[in-house]
PDB file of C-alpha atoms in Angstrom:
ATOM      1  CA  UNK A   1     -23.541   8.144  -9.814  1.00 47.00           C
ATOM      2  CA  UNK A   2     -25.477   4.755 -10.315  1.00 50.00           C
ATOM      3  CA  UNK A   3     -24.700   2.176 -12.762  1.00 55.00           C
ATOM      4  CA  UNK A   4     -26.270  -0.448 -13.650  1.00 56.00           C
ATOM      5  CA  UNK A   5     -23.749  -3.303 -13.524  1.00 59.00           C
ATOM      6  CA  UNK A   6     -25.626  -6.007 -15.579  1.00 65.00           C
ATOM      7  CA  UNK A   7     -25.680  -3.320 -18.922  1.00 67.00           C
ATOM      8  CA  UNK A   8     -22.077  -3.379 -20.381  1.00 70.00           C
ATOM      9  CA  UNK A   9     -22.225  -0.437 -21.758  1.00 72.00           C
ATOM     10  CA  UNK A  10     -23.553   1.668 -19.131  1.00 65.00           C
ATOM     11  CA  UNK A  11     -20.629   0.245 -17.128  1.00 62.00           C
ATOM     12  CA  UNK A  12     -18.437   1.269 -19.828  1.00 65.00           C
ATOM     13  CA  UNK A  13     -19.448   4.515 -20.306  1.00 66.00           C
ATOM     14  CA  UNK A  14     -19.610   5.683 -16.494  1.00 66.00           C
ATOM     15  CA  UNK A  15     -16.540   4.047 -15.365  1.00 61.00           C
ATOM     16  CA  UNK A  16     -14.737   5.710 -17.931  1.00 62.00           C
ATOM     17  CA  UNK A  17     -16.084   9.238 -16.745  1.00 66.00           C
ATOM     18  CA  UNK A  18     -15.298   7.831 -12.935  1.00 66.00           C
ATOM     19  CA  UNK A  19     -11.765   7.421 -14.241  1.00 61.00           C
ATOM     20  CA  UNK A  20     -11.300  10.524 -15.252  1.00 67.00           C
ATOM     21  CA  UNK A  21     -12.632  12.594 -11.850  1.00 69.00           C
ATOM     22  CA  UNK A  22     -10.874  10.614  -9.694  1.00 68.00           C
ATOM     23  CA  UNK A  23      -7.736  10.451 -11.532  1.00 66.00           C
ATOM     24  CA  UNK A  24      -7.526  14.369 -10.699  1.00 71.00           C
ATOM     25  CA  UNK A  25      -8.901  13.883  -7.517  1.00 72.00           C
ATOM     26  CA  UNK A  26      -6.105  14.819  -4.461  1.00 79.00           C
ATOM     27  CA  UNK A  27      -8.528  12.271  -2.224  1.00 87.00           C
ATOM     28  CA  UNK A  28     -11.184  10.097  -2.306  1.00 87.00           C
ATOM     29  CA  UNK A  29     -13.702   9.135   0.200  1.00 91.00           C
ATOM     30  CA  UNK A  30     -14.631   5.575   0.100  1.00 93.00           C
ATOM     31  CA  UNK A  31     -17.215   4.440   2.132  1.00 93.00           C
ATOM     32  CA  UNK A  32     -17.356   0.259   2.639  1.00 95.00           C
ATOM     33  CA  UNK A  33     -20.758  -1.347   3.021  1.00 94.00           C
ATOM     34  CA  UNK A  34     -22.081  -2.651   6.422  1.00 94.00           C
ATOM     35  CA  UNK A  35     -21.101  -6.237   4.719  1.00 95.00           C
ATOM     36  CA  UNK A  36     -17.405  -5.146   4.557  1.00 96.00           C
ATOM     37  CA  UNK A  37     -17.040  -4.343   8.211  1.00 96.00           C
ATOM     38  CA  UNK A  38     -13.514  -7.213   8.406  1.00 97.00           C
ATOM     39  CA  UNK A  39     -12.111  -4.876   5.146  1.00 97.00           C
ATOM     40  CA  UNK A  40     -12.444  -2.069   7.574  1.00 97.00           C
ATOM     41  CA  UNK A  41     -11.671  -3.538  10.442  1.00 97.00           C
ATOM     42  CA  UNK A  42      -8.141  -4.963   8.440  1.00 98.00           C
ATOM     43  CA  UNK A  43      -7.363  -1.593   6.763  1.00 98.00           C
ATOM     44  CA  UNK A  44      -8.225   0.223  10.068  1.00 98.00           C
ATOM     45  CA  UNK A  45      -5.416  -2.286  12.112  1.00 98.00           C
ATOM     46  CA  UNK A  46      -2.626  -2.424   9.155  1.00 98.00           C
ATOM     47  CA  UNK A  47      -2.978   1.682   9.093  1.00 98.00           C
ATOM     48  CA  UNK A  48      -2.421   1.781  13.324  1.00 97.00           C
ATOM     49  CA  UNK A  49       0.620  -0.485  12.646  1.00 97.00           C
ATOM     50  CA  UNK A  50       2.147   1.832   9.807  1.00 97.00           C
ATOM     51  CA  UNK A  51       1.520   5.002  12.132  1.00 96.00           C
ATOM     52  CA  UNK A  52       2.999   3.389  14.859  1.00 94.00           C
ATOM     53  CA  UNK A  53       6.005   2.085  12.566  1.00 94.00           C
ATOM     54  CA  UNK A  54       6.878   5.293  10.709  1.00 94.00           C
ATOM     55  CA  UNK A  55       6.895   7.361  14.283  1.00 91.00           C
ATOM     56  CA  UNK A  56      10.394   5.115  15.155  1.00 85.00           C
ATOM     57  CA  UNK A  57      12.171   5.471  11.747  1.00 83.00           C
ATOM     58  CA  UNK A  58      15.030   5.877  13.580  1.00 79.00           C
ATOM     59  CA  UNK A  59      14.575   2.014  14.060  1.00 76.00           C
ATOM     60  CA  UNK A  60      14.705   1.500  10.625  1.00 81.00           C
ATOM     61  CA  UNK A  61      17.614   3.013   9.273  1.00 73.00           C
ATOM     62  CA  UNK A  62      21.305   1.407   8.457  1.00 57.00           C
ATOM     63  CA  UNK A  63      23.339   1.731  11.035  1.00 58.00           C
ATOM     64  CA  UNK A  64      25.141  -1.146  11.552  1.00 50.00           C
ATOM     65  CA  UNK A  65      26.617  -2.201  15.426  1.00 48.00           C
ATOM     66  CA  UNK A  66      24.800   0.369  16.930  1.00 56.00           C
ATOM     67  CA  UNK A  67      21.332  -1.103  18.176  1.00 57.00           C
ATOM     68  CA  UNK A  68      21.004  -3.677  21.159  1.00 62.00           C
ATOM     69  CA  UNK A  69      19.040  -6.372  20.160  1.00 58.00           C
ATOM     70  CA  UNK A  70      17.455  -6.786  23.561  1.00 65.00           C
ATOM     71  CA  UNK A  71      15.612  -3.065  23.376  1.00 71.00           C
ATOM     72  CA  UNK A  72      12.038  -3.594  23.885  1.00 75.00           C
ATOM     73  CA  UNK A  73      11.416  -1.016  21.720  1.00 76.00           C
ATOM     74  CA  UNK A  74      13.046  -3.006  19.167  1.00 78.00           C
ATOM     75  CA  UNK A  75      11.479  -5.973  19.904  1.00 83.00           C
ATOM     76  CA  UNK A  76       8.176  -4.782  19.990  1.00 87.00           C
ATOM     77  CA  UNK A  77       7.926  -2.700  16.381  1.00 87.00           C
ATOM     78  CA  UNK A  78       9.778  -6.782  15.297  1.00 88.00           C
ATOM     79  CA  UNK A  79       6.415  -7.978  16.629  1.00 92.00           C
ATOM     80  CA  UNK A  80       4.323  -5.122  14.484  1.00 94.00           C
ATOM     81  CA  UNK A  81       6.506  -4.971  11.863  1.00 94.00           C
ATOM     82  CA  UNK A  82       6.166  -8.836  11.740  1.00 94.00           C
ATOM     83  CA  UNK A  83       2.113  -8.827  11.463  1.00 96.00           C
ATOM     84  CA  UNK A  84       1.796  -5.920   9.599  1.00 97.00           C
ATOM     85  CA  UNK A  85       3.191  -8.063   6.691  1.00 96.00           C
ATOM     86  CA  UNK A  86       0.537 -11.379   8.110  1.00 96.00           C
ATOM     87  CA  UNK A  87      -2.400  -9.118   7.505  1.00 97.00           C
ATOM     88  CA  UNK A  88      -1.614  -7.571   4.707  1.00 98.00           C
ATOM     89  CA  UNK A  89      -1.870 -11.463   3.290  1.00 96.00           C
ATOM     90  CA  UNK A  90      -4.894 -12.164   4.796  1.00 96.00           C
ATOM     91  CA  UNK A  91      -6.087  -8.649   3.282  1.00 97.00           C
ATOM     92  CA  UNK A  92      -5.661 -10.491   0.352  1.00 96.00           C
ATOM     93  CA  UNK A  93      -6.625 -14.023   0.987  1.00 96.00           C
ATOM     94  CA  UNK A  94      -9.936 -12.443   1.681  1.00 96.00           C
ATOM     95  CA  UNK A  95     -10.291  -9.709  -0.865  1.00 94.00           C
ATOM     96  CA  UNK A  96     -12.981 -11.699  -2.959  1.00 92.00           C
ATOM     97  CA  UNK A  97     -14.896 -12.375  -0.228  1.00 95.00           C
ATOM     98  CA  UNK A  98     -15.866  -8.492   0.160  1.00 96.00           C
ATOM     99  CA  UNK A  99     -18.352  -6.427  -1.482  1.00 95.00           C
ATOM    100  CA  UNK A 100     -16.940  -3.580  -2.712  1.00 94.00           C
ATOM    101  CA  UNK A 101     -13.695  -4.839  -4.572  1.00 92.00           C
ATOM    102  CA  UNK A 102     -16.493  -6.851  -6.392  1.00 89.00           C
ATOM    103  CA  UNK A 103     -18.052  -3.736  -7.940  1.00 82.00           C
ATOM    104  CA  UNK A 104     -17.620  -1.786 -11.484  1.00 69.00           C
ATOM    105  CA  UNK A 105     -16.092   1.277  -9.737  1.00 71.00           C
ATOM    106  CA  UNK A 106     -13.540  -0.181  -7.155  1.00 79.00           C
ATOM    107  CA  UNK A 107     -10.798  -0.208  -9.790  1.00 72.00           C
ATOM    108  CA  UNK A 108     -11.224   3.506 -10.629  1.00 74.00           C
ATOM    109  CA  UNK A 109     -11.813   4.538  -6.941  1.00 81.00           C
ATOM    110  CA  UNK A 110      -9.758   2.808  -5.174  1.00 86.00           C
ATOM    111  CA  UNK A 111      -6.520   2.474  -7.877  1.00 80.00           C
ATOM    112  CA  UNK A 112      -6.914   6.081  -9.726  1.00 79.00           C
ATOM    113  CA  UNK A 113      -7.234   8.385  -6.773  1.00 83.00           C
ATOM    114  CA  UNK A 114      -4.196  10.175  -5.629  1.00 86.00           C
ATOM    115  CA  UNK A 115      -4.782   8.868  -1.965  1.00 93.00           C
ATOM    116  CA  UNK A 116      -8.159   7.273  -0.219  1.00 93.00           C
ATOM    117  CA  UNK A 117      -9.875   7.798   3.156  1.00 96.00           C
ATOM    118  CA  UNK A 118     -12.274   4.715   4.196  1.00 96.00           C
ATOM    119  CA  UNK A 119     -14.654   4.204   6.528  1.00 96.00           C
ATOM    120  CA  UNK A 120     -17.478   1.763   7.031  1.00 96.00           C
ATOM    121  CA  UNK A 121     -21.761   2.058   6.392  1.00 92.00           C
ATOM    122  CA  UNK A 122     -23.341   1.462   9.581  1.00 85.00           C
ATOM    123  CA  UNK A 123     -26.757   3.339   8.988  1.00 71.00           C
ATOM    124  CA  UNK A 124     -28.812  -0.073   8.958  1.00 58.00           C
ATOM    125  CA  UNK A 125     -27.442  -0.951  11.901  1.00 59.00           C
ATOM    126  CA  UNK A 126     -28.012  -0.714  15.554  1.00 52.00           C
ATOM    127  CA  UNK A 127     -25.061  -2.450  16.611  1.00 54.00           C
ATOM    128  CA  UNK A 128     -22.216   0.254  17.031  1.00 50.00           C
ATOM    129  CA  UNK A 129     -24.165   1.643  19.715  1.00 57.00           C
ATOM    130  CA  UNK A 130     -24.386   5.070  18.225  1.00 58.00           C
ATOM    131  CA  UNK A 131     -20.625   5.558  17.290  1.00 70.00           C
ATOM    132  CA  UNK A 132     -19.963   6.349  14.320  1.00 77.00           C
ATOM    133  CA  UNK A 133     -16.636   4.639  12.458  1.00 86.00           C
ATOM    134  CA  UNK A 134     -13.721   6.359  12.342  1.00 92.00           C
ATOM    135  CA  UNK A 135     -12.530   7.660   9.287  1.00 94.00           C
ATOM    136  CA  UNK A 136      -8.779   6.484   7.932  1.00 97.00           C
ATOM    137  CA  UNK A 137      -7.220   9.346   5.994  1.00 96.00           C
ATOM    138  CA  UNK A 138      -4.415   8.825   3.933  1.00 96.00           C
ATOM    139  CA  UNK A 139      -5.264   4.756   3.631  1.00 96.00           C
ATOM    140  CA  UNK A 140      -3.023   4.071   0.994  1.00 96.00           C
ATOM    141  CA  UNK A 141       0.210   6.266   1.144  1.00 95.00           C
ATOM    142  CA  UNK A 142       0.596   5.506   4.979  1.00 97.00           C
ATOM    143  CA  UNK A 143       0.148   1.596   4.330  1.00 98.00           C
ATOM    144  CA  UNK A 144       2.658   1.710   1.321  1.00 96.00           C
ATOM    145  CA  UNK A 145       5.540   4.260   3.038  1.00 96.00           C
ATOM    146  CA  UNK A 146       5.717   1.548   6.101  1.00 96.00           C
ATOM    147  CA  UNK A 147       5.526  -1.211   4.284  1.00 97.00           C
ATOM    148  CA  UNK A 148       8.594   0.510   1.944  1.00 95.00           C
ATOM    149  CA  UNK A 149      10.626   1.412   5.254  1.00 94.00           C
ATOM    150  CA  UNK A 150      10.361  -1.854   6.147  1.00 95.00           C
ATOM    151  CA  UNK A 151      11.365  -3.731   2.708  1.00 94.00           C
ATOM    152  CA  UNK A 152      14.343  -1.530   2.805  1.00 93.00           C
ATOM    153  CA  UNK A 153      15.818  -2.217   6.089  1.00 92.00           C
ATOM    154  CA  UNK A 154      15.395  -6.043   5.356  1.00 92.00           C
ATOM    155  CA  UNK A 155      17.054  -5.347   2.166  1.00 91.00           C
ATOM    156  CA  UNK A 156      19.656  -3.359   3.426  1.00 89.00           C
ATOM    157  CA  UNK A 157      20.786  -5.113   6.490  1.00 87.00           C
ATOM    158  CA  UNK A 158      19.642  -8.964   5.526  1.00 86.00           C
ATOM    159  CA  UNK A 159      20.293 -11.606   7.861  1.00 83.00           C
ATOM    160  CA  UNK A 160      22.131  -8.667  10.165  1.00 82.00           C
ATOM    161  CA  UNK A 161      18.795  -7.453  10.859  1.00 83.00           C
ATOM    162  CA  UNK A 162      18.292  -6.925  14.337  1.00 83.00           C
ATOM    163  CA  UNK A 163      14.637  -7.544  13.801  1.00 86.00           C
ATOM    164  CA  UNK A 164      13.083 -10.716  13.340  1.00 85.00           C
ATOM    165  CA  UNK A 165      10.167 -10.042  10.331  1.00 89.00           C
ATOM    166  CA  UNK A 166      10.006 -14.262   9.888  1.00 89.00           C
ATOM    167  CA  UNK A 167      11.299 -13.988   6.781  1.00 90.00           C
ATOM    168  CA  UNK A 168      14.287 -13.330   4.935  1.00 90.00           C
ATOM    169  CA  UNK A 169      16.244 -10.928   2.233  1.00 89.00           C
ATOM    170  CA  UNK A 170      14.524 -12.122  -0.964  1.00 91.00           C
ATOM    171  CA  UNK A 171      11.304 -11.708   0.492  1.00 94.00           C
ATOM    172  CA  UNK A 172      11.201  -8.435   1.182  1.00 94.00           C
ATOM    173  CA  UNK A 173      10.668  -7.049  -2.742  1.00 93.00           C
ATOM    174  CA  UNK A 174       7.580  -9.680  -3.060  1.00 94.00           C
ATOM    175  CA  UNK A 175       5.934  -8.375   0.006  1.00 96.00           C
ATOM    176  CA  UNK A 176       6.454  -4.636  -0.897  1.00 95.00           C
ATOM    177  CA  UNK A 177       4.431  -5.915  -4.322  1.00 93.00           C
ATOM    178  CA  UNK A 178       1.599  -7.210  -2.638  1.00 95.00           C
ATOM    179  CA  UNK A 179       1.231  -3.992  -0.494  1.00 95.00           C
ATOM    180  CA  UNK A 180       1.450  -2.339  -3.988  1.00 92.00           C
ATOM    181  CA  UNK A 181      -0.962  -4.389  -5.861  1.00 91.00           C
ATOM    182  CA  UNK A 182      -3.696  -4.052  -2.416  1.00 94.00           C
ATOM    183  CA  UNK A 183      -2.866  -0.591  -1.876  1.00 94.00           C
ATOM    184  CA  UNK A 184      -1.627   1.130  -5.249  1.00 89.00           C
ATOM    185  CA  UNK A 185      -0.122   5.025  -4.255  1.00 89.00           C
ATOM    186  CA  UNK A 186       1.162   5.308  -7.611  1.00 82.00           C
ATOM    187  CA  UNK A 187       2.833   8.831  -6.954  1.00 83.00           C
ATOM    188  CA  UNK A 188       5.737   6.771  -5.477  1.00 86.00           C
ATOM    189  CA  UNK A 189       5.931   3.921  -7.833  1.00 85.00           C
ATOM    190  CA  UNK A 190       7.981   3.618 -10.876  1.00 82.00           C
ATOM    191  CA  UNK A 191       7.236   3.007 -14.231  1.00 77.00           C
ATOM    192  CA  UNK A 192      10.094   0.709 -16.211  1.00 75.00           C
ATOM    193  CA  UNK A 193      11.079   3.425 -18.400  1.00 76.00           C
ATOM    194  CA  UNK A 194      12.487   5.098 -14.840  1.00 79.00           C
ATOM    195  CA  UNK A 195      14.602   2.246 -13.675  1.00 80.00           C
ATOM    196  CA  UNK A 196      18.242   2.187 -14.395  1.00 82.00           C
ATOM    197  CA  UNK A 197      19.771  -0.995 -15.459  1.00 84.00           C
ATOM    198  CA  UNK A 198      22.600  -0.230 -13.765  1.00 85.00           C
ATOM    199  CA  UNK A 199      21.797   1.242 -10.747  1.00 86.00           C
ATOM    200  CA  UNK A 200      19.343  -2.054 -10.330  1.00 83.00           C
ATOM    201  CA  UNK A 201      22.420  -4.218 -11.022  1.00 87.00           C
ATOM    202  CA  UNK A 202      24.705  -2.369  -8.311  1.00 82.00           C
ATOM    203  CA  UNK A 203      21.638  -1.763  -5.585  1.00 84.00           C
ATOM    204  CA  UNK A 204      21.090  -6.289  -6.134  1.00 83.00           C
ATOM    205  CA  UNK A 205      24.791  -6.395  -4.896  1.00 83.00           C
ATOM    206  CA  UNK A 206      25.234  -3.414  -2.716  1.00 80.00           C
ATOM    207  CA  UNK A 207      21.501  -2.812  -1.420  1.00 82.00           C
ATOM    208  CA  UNK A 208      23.241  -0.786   1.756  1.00 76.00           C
ATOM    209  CA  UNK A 209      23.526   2.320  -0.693  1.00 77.00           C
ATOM    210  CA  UNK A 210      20.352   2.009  -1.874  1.00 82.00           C
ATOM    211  CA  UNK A 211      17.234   0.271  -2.296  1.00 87.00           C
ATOM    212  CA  UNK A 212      14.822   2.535  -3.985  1.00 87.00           C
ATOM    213  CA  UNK A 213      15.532   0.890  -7.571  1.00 86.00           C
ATOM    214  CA  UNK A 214      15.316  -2.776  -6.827  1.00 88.00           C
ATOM    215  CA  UNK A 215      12.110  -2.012  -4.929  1.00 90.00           C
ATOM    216  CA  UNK A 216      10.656   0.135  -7.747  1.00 88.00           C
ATOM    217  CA  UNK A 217      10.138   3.631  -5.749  1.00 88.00           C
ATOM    218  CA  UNK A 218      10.926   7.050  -6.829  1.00 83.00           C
ATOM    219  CA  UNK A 219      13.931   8.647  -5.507  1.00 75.00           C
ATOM    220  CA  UNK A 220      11.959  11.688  -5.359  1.00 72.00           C
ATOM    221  CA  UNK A 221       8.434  11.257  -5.606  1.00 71.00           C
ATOM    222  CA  UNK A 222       8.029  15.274  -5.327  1.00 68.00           C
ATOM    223  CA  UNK A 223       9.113  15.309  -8.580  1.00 70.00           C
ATOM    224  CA  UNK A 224       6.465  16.679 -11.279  1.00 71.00           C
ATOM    225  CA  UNK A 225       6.204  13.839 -13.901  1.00 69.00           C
ATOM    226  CA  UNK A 226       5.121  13.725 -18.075  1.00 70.00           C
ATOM    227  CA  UNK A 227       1.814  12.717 -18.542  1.00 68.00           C
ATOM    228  CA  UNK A 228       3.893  10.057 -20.605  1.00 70.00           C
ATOM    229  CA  UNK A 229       5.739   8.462 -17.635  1.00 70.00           C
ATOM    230  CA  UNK A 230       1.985   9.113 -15.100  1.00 68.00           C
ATOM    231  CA  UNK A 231       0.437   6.916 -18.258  1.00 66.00           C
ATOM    232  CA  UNK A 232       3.065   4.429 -17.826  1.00 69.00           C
ATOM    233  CA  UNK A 233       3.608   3.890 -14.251  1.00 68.00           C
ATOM    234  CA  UNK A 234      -0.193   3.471 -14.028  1.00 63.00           C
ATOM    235  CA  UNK A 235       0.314   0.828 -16.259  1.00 65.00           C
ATOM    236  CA  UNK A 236       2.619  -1.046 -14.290  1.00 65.00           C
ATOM    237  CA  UNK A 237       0.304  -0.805 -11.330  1.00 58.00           C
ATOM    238  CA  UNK A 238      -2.126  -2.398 -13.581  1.00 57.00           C
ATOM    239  CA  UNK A 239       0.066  -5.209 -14.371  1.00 60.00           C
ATOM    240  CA  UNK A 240       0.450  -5.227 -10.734  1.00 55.00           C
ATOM    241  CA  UNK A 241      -3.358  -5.485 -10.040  1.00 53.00           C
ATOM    242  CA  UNK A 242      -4.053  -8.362 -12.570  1.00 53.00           C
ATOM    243  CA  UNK A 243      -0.813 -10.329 -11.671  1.00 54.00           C
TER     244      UNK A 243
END
């Protein structure tokens, strides 16, 4: 589909058909211009951390007294865990500087589908030697479960934390919110009308029964929602986009 970016209306009217494939859409492929090779090149490292992070979960969870903090397992998913976090900020830092999250389209592609796969234009070139990129499935729900894991261990065991992230507690739900703003897999996210008052009031004091509330994740993101409640949690990504 082409559109013609300097006519307003053109843009308005095609986006808003865009909008409404890919909002039904299970996946979308997005493929980054030659121009956006460092986007690639980020997304393709911060989604080779979250593998590597969600395959030791075990890591992650609250057990308290139980984990040597000399176990170079440990130590080393610290160290990932650690720049996972630095990356997704320079994601950010340099998000204006690429191509694609400058065009009409990005918001609906990249923000309405269910889940992305990415991978980089290279036909112009001759410098991959032949290869062609590889492509990274399931971009955005991979990205945002590790980055969740991790928010919630910090949040659950604090300065107890047998791994060092460089940063503290109260951290932890503004770094989740960039991941969710850069990489919005709104299945999982919550829309205000879903959060309990009082369950966010008792998981801010006792975050070791629970974190999903403060961090604003579904309990069970399996769970079919209202069109009502998909309308308004995609409205609090928005807010999330724009903040």
């Amino acid at each position: 589909m082409s559109i013609n970016q300097n006519d307003q209306a053109d843009v308005a009217a095609q986006v808003a058909v865009i909008g409404e494939i890919y909002g039904k859409a299970d996946c979308v492929s997005v493929l980054l211009p030659e121009s956006d090779k460092d986007a690639y090149e980020t997304i393709a490292e911060l989604l080779h951390m979250a593998v590597t992070l969600l395959s030791r979960k075990r890591l992650f969870d609250y057990k308290p007294y139980d984990s040597d903090p000399e176990d170079p397992q440990l130590q080393e998913r610290s160290t990932i865990a650690s720049r996972f976090f630095d990356l997704v900020k320079k994601f950010q830092s340099n998000l204006g500087e690429y191509t694609y999250w400058t065009r009409a389209w990005t918001f609906q592609e990249w923000a309405r589908a269910y889940d992305v796969e990415v991978t980089l234009d290279t036909a112009a070139s001759n410098d991959t030697g032949g290869t062609t990129p590889s492509i990274l499935r399931k971009a955005k729900s991979t990205i945002v479960y590790a980055a969740s894991m991790i928010a919630d261990y910090k949040l659950r065991k604090g300065q107890y934390a047998e791994m060092d992230l460089g940063w503290s507690r109260e951290f932890a739900k503004p770094n989740l919110d960039r991941v969710k703003r850069l990489f919005p897999f709104e299945n999982v996210f919550t829309s205000p009308d879903e959060i309990s008052v009082d369950e966010f009031r008792f998981q801010t004091v006792l975050p070791n029964e629970g974190t999903e509330t403060v961090l604003g994740l579904r309990a069970s993101p399996e769970q079919v929602r209202t069109d009502e409640d998909q309308f308004k949690a995609r409205l609090s990504g928005l807010n999330r986009l724009l903040a």
